[in-house]
Coordinates of C-alpha atoms in Angstrom, one line a residue:
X1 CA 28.6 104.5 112.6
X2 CA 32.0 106.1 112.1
X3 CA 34.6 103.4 111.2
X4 CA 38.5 104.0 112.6
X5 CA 41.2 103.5 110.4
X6 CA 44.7 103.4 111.8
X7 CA 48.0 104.2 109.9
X8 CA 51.3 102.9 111.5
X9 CA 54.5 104.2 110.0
X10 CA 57.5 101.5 111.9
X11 CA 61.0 101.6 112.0
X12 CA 63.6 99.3 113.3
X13 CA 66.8 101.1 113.8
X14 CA 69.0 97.5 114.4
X15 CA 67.3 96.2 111.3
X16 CA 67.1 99.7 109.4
X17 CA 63.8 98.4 108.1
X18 CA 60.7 100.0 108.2
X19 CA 57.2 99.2 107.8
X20 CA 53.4 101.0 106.6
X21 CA 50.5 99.1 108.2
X22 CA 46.5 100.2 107.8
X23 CA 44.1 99.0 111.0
X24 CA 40.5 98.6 110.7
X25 CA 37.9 96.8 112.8
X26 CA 38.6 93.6 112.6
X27 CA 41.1 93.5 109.9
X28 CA 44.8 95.0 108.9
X29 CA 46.4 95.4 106.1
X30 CA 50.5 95.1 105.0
X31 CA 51.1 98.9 103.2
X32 CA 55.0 98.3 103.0
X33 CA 55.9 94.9 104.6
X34 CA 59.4 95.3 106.4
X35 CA 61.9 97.4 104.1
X36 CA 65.6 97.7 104.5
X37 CA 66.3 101.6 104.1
X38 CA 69.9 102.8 104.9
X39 CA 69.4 106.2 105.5
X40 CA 67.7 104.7 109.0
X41 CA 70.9 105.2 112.1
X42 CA 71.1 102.2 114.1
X43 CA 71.1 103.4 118.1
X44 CA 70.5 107.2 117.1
X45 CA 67.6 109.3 116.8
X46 CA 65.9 108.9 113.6
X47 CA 63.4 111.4 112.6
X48 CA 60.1 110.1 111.1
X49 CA 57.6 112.5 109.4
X50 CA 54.2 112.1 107.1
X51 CA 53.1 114.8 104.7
X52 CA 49.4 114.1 104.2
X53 CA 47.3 115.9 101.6
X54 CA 44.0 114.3 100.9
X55 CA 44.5 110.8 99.7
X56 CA 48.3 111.4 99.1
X57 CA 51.1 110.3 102.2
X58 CA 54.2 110.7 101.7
X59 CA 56.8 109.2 104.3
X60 CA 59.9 110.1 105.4
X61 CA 62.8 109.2 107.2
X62 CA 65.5 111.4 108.4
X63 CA 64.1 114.1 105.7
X64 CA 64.3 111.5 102.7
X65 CA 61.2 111.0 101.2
X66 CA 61.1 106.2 101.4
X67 CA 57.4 105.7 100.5
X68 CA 54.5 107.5 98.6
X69 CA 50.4 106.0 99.6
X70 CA 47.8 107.4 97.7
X71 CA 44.6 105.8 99.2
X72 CA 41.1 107.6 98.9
X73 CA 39.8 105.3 101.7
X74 CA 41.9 107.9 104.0
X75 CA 41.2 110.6 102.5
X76 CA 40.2 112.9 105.5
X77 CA 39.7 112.5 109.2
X78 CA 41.9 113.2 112.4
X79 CA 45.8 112.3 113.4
X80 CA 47.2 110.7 116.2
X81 CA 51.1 110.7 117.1
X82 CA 52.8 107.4 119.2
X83 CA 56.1 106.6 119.9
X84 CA 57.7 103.6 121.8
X85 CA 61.1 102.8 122.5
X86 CA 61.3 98.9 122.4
X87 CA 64.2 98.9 124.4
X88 CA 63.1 101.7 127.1
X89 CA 65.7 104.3 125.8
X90 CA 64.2 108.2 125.4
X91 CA 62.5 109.5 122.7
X92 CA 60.6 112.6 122.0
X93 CA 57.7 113.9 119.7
X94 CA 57.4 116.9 118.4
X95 CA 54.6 118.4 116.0

């Protein structure tokens, strides 16, 4: 049985915080409770990026590196790109 792991990578531009989470079955797991980070625009486009090489993430915002994971449970395995805009303002994703 192949178990899913989910990584969420969160920001809240009104707040400039930002957040890590880890979703399994059944449980999830605080990575980076909410984080004030000033490099985050309030009402603009923020760009969001992971660098992931084997058990090492790295994650940015708006090219600034805010948080390094290293976590062998994650090592490998597929990834997935979501966006919502809380508010129902545009977005995009590109990849």
């Amino acid at each position: 049985m192949r178990i899913i792991e989910l990584l969420y990578f969160v920001i809240n531009d009104r707040t400039q915080d930002f957040g890590v989470w880890r979703v399994r079955p059944n449980s999830r797991s605080t990575l980076v409770d909410w984080k004030y980070d000033s490099g985050i625009i309030s009402n603009e486009y923020n760009h969001l990026a992971i660098s992931a090489r084997g058990s090492v993430f790295n994650f940015y915002i708006n090219d600034t590196l805010v948080y390094t994971l290293n976590d062998s449970d994650i090592a490998s395995g597929y990834i997935g790109i979501m966006a919502e805009a809380s508010d129902g303002g545009d977005f995009s994703i590109s990849y």
